[in-house]
Amino acid sequence: MFVVDCQVHIWQANSPERPWRDSNQKPPRPEPLMKEELLREMDKAGVARAIIVPPSMEGDRNDLALAAAHSHPDRFAVMGRIPLDHPELEASVADWRREPGMLGFRLTFKREWAKPFIFEGKADWFWAAAERANIPVMLQVTSDTLPGIRKIIEQHPDLRVAIDHLGLVPGKKDEAAFALLPEILALAKLRNVSVKVSGIPCYSSEPYPYRNLHGHIKQAYNAFGPERMFWGADLTRLPCTYHQAITLFTEEMPWLTATDKELIMGKALCTWLDWALPSQA
């Protein structure tokens, strides 16, 4: 099966030469992950491609991710970060994808300082520019920001948006992790919204195959359909093997058809990102 991971992080250690924006932020794992190790893990698990998402702790820099995509364009692409407090960058949005390997944007709004970009209109320039340029955006939402983000999506019906991790609550397990699921499922009525079913094993207190989460995934499937569901592992947070994060969907959910699996595990994501499939390249 053609498998594409919709979210992986690579990063370097915090250092004077490359300081993190938030030095107190805990990385996904103690040791940095670089592209060489990631490629080995992908090859071992059978992952053909991966979307590199620069982690928020490194700020709004995309250089490390782009270097990986430049050196391995058949394996990596990037959803990059843009500083929303720089409206003078509006004109650059239209040219965003001219950088080899750059396919779109990924924004996070976990910190208090980020909320004015949602609720005070300080990022209005960006939403309009991304919509005009038809560039996809991945968004991490929280219970505080979801109402504002929904309003933005409704105001920009041609803005292509994918919600990170099915809107699961960080640090929570089982039912508590799915507190926002009803609101996320309601977004399925907006045809410009997709969801990343990424990092799912992180949200169960049970062992593999995490059967207590299957019903929630089926709800997402019923709402969004396989064309708007993108599998991802979020490798550096996984409590299981990379291979098990794949077989959770390909072997343990019998209600998914063979076509469903092909779409969810990679083809739907590549279509959404306009990343040519191998037969089209």
Tab-separated table of C-alpha atoms in Angstrom:
chain	number	residue	atom	x	y	z
A	1	MET	CA	0.000	0.000	0.000
A	2	PHE	CA	1.144	3.537	-0.795
A	3	VAL	CA	1.539	5.082	2.686
A	4	VAL	CA	2.086	8.783	3.320
A	5	ASP	CA	2.506	10.173	6.833
A	6	CYS	CA	0.724	13.518	7.158
A	7	GLN	CA	2.847	14.701	10.095
A	8	VAL	CA	6.399	14.117	11.246
A	9	HIS	CA	8.732	16.472	13.110
A	10	ILE	CA	12.448	16.816	12.659
A	11	TRP	CA	14.472	19.252	14.754
A	12	GLN	CA	17.861	20.122	16.154
A	13	ALA	CA	18.747	20.625	19.804
A	14	ASN	CA	18.311	24.033	21.413
A	15	SER	CA	21.640	25.851	21.141
A	16	PRO	CA	23.036	29.399	20.958
A	17	GLU	CA	23.577	28.859	17.238
A	18	ARG	CA	20.000	27.670	16.744
A	19	PRO	CA	17.911	28.834	19.715
A	20	TRP	CA	14.325	27.705	20.162
A	21	ARG	CA	11.580	30.295	20.376
A	22	ASP	CA	10.373	28.668	23.597
A	23	SER	CA	13.293	27.085	25.440
A	24	ASN	CA	10.910	25.797	28.125
A	25	GLN	CA	8.849	23.801	25.665
A	26	LYS	CA	9.331	20.064	25.949
A	27	PRO	CA	10.267	18.399	22.644
A	28	PRO	CA	8.398	15.270	21.474
A	29	ARG	CA	11.328	13.169	22.689
A	30	PRO	CA	14.624	13.990	24.425
A	31	GLU	CA	16.834	13.344	21.390
A	32	PRO	CA	16.455	15.407	18.207
A	33	LEU	CA	15.246	13.582	15.120
A	34	MET	CA	17.055	14.206	11.841
A	35	LYS	CA	16.124	13.176	8.317
A	36	GLU	CA	18.559	10.254	8.173
A	37	GLU	CA	16.948	8.476	11.129
A	38	LEU	CA	13.492	9.339	9.840
A	39	LEU	CA	14.243	7.753	6.483
A	40	ARG	CA	15.431	4.574	8.185
A	41	GLU	CA	12.223	4.415	10.229
A	42	MET	CA	10.090	5.036	7.146
A	43	ASP	CA	11.851	2.333	5.180
A	44	LYS	CA	11.460	-0.164	8.007
A	45	ALA	CA	7.741	0.555	8.421
A	46	GLY	CA	6.928	0.842	4.719
A	47	VAL	CA	6.149	4.567	4.602
A	48	ALA	CA	6.685	5.950	1.110
A	49	ARG	CA	6.436	9.665	1.904
A	50	ALA	CA	6.103	12.015	4.847
A	51	ILE	CA	5.011	15.583	5.387
A	52	ILE	CA	7.530	17.370	7.584
A	53	VAL	CA	5.906	19.818	9.969
A	54	PRO	CA	8.433	22.112	11.691
A	55	PRO	CA	7.804	21.966	15.459
A	56	SER	CA	6.571	25.117	17.195
A	57	MET	CA	9.487	25.151	19.646
A	58	GLU	CA	11.814	26.149	16.785
A	59	GLY	CA	9.682	29.173	15.969
A	60	ASP	CA	8.733	30.068	12.421
A	61	ARG	CA	11.761	28.636	10.659
A	62	ASN	CA	11.429	26.065	7.893
A	63	ASP	CA	15.063	25.632	6.833
A	64	LEU	CA	15.692	22.187	8.342
A	65	ALA	CA	12.500	20.735	6.850
A	66	LEU	CA	13.169	22.266	3.456
A	67	ALA	CA	16.721	20.930	3.411
A	68	ALA	CA	15.296	17.417	3.891
A	69	ALA	CA	12.761	17.944	1.105
A	70	HIS	CA	15.413	19.331	-1.241
A	71	SER	CA	17.670	16.325	-0.691
A	72	HIS	CA	14.844	13.744	-0.903
A	73	PRO	CA	12.034	15.260	-3.012
A	74	ASP	CA	10.511	11.841	-3.632
A	75	ARG	CA	10.135	11.187	0.115
A	76	PHE	CA	9.563	14.512	1.871
A	77	ALA	CA	7.493	17.647	1.495
A	78	VAL	CA	6.857	20.488	3.922
A	79	MET	CA	3.906	22.296	5.464
A	80	GLY	CA	5.714	25.411	6.576
A	81	ARG	CA	5.275	28.026	9.242
A	82	ILE	CA	4.745	31.730	8.571
A	83	PRO	CA	4.944	34.521	11.178
A	84	LEU	CA	1.408	35.847	11.410
A	85	ASP	CA	2.616	39.045	13.087
A	86	HIS	CA	4.200	40.144	9.802
A	87	PRO	CA	1.360	41.254	7.513
A	88	GLU	CA	3.935	42.650	5.128
A	89	LEU	CA	4.428	39.011	4.062
A	90	GLU	CA	0.982	38.906	2.468
A	91	ALA	CA	2.356	39.236	-1.052
A	92	SER	CA	4.703	36.298	-0.474
A	93	VAL	CA	1.821	33.887	0.186
A	94	ALA	CA	1.003	33.599	-3.504
A	95	ASP	CA	4.588	32.440	-4.165
A	96	TRP	CA	4.775	30.083	-1.177
A	97	ARG	CA	4.742	26.888	-3.208
A	98	ARG	CA	7.442	28.061	-5.611
A	99	GLU	CA	9.982	26.902	-3.033
A	100	PRO	CA	10.764	23.272	-4.004
A	101	GLY	CA	9.201	20.901	-1.492
A	102	MET	CA	6.873	23.483	0.105
A	103	LEU	CA	3.226	22.448	-0.248
A	104	GLY	CA	1.358	24.620	2.257
A	105	PHE	CA	1.117	26.053	5.747
A	106	ARG	CA	0.810	24.634	9.233
A	107	LEU	CA	-0.259	26.895	12.092
A	108	THR	CA	-0.531	26.252	15.826
A	109	PHE	CA	-2.467	28.317	18.339
A	110	LYS	CA	-1.665	26.604	21.628
A	111	ARG	CA	-0.103	29.596	23.374
A	112	GLU	CA	-1.954	32.586	24.791
A	113	TRP	CA	-0.003	35.013	22.597
A	114	ALA	CA	-1.474	33.373	19.500
A	115	LYS	CA	-5.144	34.006	20.280
A	116	PRO	CA	-5.299	37.592	18.912
A	117	PHE	CA	-4.578	36.130	15.485
A	118	ILE	CA	-7.903	34.319	15.720
A	119	PHE	CA	-10.166	36.566	17.751
A	120	GLU	CA	-8.859	40.061	16.983
A	121	GLY	CA	-8.438	39.754	13.238
A	122	LYS	CA	-4.671	40.114	13.310
A	123	ALA	CA	-4.261	37.265	10.814
A	124	ASP	CA	-7.067	38.290	8.461
A	125	TRP	CA	-4.451	39.146	5.847
A	126	PHE	CA	-3.188	35.557	5.883
A	127	TRP	CA	-6.543	33.752	5.603
A	128	ALA	CA	-7.552	35.868	2.622
A	129	ALA	CA	-4.189	35.438	0.908
A	130	ALA	CA	-4.095	31.652	1.387
A	131	GLU	CA	-7.645	31.369	0.096
A	132	ARG	CA	-6.869	33.431	-3.013
A	133	ALA	CA	-3.748	31.387	-3.726
A	134	ASN	CA	-5.559	28.073	-3.052
A	135	ILE	CA	-2.821	26.929	-0.684
A	136	PRO	CA	-3.784	24.285	1.914
A	137	VAL	CA	-3.441	24.978	5.626
A	138	MET	CA	-3.086	22.542	8.542
A	139	LEU	CA	-4.383	23.901	11.849
A	140	GLN	CA	-3.968	22.775	15.431
A	141	VAL	CA	-7.047	23.716	17.451
A	142	THR	CA	-7.909	23.837	21.150
A	143	SER	CA	-11.190	24.177	23.005
A	144	ASP	CA	-10.461	27.901	23.375
A	145	THR	CA	-9.662	28.540	19.729
A	146	LEU	CA	-12.054	26.216	17.901
A	147	PRO	CA	-15.051	28.619	17.872
A	148	GLY	CA	-12.934	31.370	16.352
A	149	ILE	CA	-11.344	29.032	13.851
A	150	ARG	CA	-14.739	27.771	12.739
A	151	LYS	CA	-15.835	31.349	12.116
A	152	ILE	CA	-12.717	31.983	10.025
A	153	ILE	CA	-13.312	28.829	7.975
A	154	GLU	CA	-16.920	29.802	7.373
A	155	GLN	CA	-15.830	33.257	6.222
A	156	HIS	CA	-13.372	31.707	3.751
A	157	PRO	CA	-15.251	28.841	2.070
A	158	ASP	CA	-12.481	28.247	-0.483
A	159	LEU	CA	-9.733	28.025	2.146
A	160	ARG	CA	-8.553	24.408	2.285
A	161	VAL	CA	-8.110	23.421	5.943
A	162	ALA	CA	-7.097	20.190	7.693
A	163	ILE	CA	-7.588	19.944	11.450
A	164	ASP	CA	-4.633	18.371	13.262
A	165	HIS	CA	-5.038	15.131	15.192
A	166	LEU	CA	-8.852	15.097	14.888
A	167	GLY	CA	-8.901	17.931	17.441
A	168	LEU	CA	-7.875	15.551	20.236
A	169	VAL	CA	-7.056	17.136	23.592
A	170	PRO	CA	-3.288	17.045	24.299
A	171	GLY	CA	-2.317	15.093	27.400
A	172	LYS	CA	-5.710	13.366	27.734
A	173	LYS	CA	-6.590	9.719	27.190
A	174	ASP	CA	-9.645	7.738	26.145
A	175	GLU	CA	-13.000	9.576	26.333
A	176	ALA	CA	-11.443	12.726	27.792
A	177	ALA	CA	-9.216	13.073	24.724
A	178	PHE	CA	-12.272	13.238	22.471
A	179	ALA	CA	-14.026	16.073	24.266
A	180	LEU	CA	-14.000	18.232	21.122
A	181	LEU	CA	-15.049	15.459	18.731
A	182	PRO	CA	-18.710	16.580	18.365
A	183	GLU	CA	-17.560	20.063	17.338
A	184	ILE	CA	-14.959	18.627	14.962
A	185	LEU	CA	-17.554	16.334	13.370
A	186	ALA	CA	-19.829	19.345	12.873
A	187	LEU	CA	-17.118	20.888	10.682
A	188	ALA	CA	-17.661	18.081	8.165
A	189	LYS	CA	-20.614	20.081	6.814
A	190	LEU	CA	-18.040	22.578	5.530
A	191	ARG	CA	-16.669	21.019	2.372
A	192	ASN	CA	-13.349	22.832	2.652
A	193	VAL	CA	-12.475	21.050	5.935
A	194	SER	CA	-10.567	17.777	6.279
A	195	VAL	CA	-9.094	16.028	9.323
A	196	LYS	CA	-5.757	14.461	10.131
A	197	VAL	CA	-6.255	11.181	11.982
A	198	SER	CA	-2.725	11.478	13.264
A	199	GLY	CA	-1.074	10.393	16.493
A	200	ILE	CA	-4.155	8.348	17.434
A	201	PRO	CA	-2.285	5.746	19.586
A	202	CYS	CA	-1.122	8.559	21.889
A	203	TYR	CA	-4.657	9.036	23.198
A	204	SER	CA	-5.470	5.573	24.562
A	205	SER	CA	-4.644	4.037	27.930
A	206	GLU	CA	-5.182	0.595	26.406
A	207	PRO	CA	-2.544	-1.447	24.526
A	208	TYR	CA	-2.472	-1.919	20.759
A	209	PRO	CA	-4.833	-2.113	18.847
A	210	TYR	CA	-6.516	0.540	21.040
A	211	ARG	CA	-10.016	-0.813	20.527
A	212	ASN	CA	-11.571	1.826	22.767
A	213	LEU	CA	-10.731	4.429	20.107
A	214	HIS	CA	-12.121	2.635	17.058
A	215	GLY	CA	-15.662	3.921	17.521
A	216	HIS	CA	-14.444	7.517	17.527
A	217	ILE	CA	-12.480	6.943	14.323
A	218	LYS	CA	-15.577	5.453	12.711
A	219	GLN	CA	-17.541	8.559	13.652
A	220	ALA	CA	-14.958	10.659	11.853
A	221	TYR	CA	-15.137	8.331	8.862
A	222	ASN	CA	-18.920	8.591	8.733
A	223	ALA	CA	-18.750	12.385	8.891
A	224	PHE	CA	-15.816	13.199	6.621
A	225	GLY	CA	-15.438	10.126	4.433
A	226	PRO	CA	-12.092	8.656	3.343
A	227	GLU	CA	-11.389	11.493	0.889
A	228	ARG	CA	-11.108	13.951	3.795
A	229	MET	CA	-9.227	11.801	6.323
A	230	PHE	CA	-5.426	11.787	6.347
A	231	TRP	CA	-3.458	9.183	8.300
A	232	GLY	CA	-0.385	10.204	10.244
A	233	ALA	CA	1.734	8.757	13.018
A	234	ASP	CA	3.356	11.760	14.721
A	235	LEU	CA	6.237	9.320	15.059
A	236	THR	CA	8.220	10.901	17.893
A	237	ARG	CA	5.237	10.699	20.281
A	238	LEU	CA	4.125	7.152	19.477
A	239	PRO	CA	3.625	4.624	22.322
A	240	CYS	CA	3.793	1.814	19.729
A	241	THR	CA	5.934	0.960	16.707
A	242	TYR	CA	5.656	2.918	13.475
A	243	HIS	CA	4.425	-0.275	11.791
A	244	GLN	CA	1.646	-0.694	14.366
A	245	ALA	CA	0.485	2.877	13.782
A	246	ILE	CA	-0.082	1.788	10.184
A	247	THR	CA	-1.689	-1.593	10.846
A	248	LEU	CA	-4.065	0.041	13.327
A	249	PHE	CA	-5.850	1.333	10.218
A	250	THR	CA	-4.910	-1.254	7.584
A	251	GLU	CA	-5.623	-4.401	9.649
A	252	GLU	CA	-7.624	-3.589	12.782
A	253	MET	CA	-10.627	-1.656	11.420
A	254	PRO	CA	-12.555	-4.168	9.273
A	255	TRP	CA	-15.227	-1.638	8.342
A	256	LEU	CA	-12.695	0.179	6.153
A	257	THR	CA	-12.749	-1.077	2.557
A	258	ALA	CA	-9.612	-1.552	0.488
A	259	THR	CA	-10.384	1.688	-1.348
A	260	ASP	CA	-10.970	3.498	1.957
A	261	LYS	CA	-7.556	2.401	3.209
A	262	GLU	CA	-5.774	3.507	0.045
A	263	LEU	CA	-7.325	6.949	0.368
A	264	ILE	CA	-6.834	7.409	4.122
A	265	MET	CA	-3.287	6.042	4.148
A	266	GLY	CA	-1.945	8.376	1.497
A	267	LYS	CA	-3.793	8.990	-1.743
A	268	ALA	CA	-6.344	11.431	-0.313
A	269	LEU	CA	-3.608	13.506	1.329
A	270	CYS	CA	-1.564	13.717	-1.876
A	271	THR	CA	-4.657	14.789	-3.785
A	272	TRP	CA	-5.455	17.470	-1.189
A	273	LEU	CA	-1.888	18.768	-1.314
A	274	ASP	CA	-1.586	18.515	-5.120
A	275	TRP	CA	1.446	16.292	-4.560
A	276	ALA	CA	1.624	14.075	-7.635
A	277	LEU	CA	1.220	10.371	-7.009
A	278	PRO	CA	4.024	8.127	-8.298
A	279	SER	CA	2.024	7.174	-11.406
A	280	GLN	CA	1.475	10.873	-12.169
A	281	ALA	CA	4.976	12.160	-11.448
